[in-house]
Amino acid sequence: DYKFYDPNYADHPNHSHIICQDCEKIVEFESDKIEKLENEISHKLGFELKTQRLQITARCQELKKLGACKKKAC
């Protein structure tokens, strides 16, 4: 369960994050494909999309290579 302040939310409410499951490194990204898919899903289910937030938990390159990350989040 990740809790973090996102200073970019006000300027870019529709964006996503990928977070390492070990070191909790956060990389923000935007994707036209994801935005299109979310709009399609919302429309299909009878909703009007206002904002979107996608959070992906994954393994960073260091974790994949070494089995653990040297830098851990505090």
mmCIF file with all atom_site columns, C-alpha atoms in Angstrom, residues 12-17 34-35 38-39 49-55:
data_model
loop_
_atom_site.group_PDB
_atom_site.id
_atom_site.type_symbol
_atom_site.label_atom_id
_atom_site.label_alt_id
_atom_site.label_comp_id
_atom_site.label_asym_id
_atom_site.label_entity_id
_atom_site.label_seq_id
_atom_site.pdbx_PDB_ins_code
_atom_site.Cartn_x
_atom_site.Cartn_y
_atom_site.Cartn_z
_atom_site.occupancy
_atom_site.B_iso_or_equiv
_atom_site.pdbx_formal_charge
_atom_site.auth_seq_id
_atom_site.auth_comp_id
_atom_site.auth_asym_id
_atom_site.auth_atom_id
_atom_site.pdbx_PDB_model_num
ATOM 1  C CA . HIS A 1 12 ? -1.436  16.478 -15.042 1.00 0.00 ? 12 HIS A CA 1
ATOM 2  C CA . PRO A 1 13 ? -4.330  14.663 -13.325 1.00 0.00 ? 13 PRO A CA 1
ATOM 3  C CA . ASN A 1 14 ? -4.315  11.904 -15.946 1.00 0.00 ? 14 ASN A CA 1
ATOM 4  C CA . HIS A 1 15 ? -1.037  10.099 -15.541 1.00 0.00 ? 15 HIS A CA 1
ATOM 5  C CA . SER A 1 16 ? 0.300   6.838  -14.235 1.00 0.00 ? 16 SER A CA 1
ATOM 6  C CA . HIS A 1 17 ? 3.080   5.503  -12.043 1.00 0.00 ? 17 HIS A CA 1
ATOM 7  C CA . ILE A 1 34 ? -3.937  3.823  -21.671 1.00 0.00 ? 34 ILE A CA 1
ATOM 8  C CA . GLU A 1 35 ? -6.012  7.012  -21.825 1.00 0.00 ? 35 GLU A CA 1
ATOM 9  C CA . GLU A 1 38 ? -9.806  4.001  -20.015 1.00 0.00 ? 38 GLU A CA 1
ATOM 10 C CA . ASN A 1 39 ? -12.162 6.170  -22.062 1.00 0.00 ? 39 ASN A CA 1
ATOM 11 C CA . LEU A 1 49 ? -14.296 9.610  -17.246 1.00 0.00 ? 49 LEU A CA 1
ATOM 12 C CA . LYS A 1 50 ? -13.154 12.594 -15.179 1.00 0.00 ? 50 LYS A CA 1
ATOM 13 C CA . THR A 1 51 ? -9.635  11.611 -14.109 1.00 0.00 ? 51 THR A CA 1
ATOM 14 C CA . GLN A 1 52 ? -7.563  8.478  -14.242 1.00 0.00 ? 52 GLN A CA 1
ATOM 15 C CA . ARG A 1 53 ? -4.830  7.058  -12.083 1.00 0.00 ? 53 ARG A CA 1
ATOM 16 C CA . LEU A 1 54 ? -2.968  3.864  -12.839 1.00 0.00 ? 54 LEU A CA 1
ATOM 17 C CA . GLN A 1 55 ? -0.367  2.420  -10.518 1.00 0.00 ? 55 GLN A CA 1
#
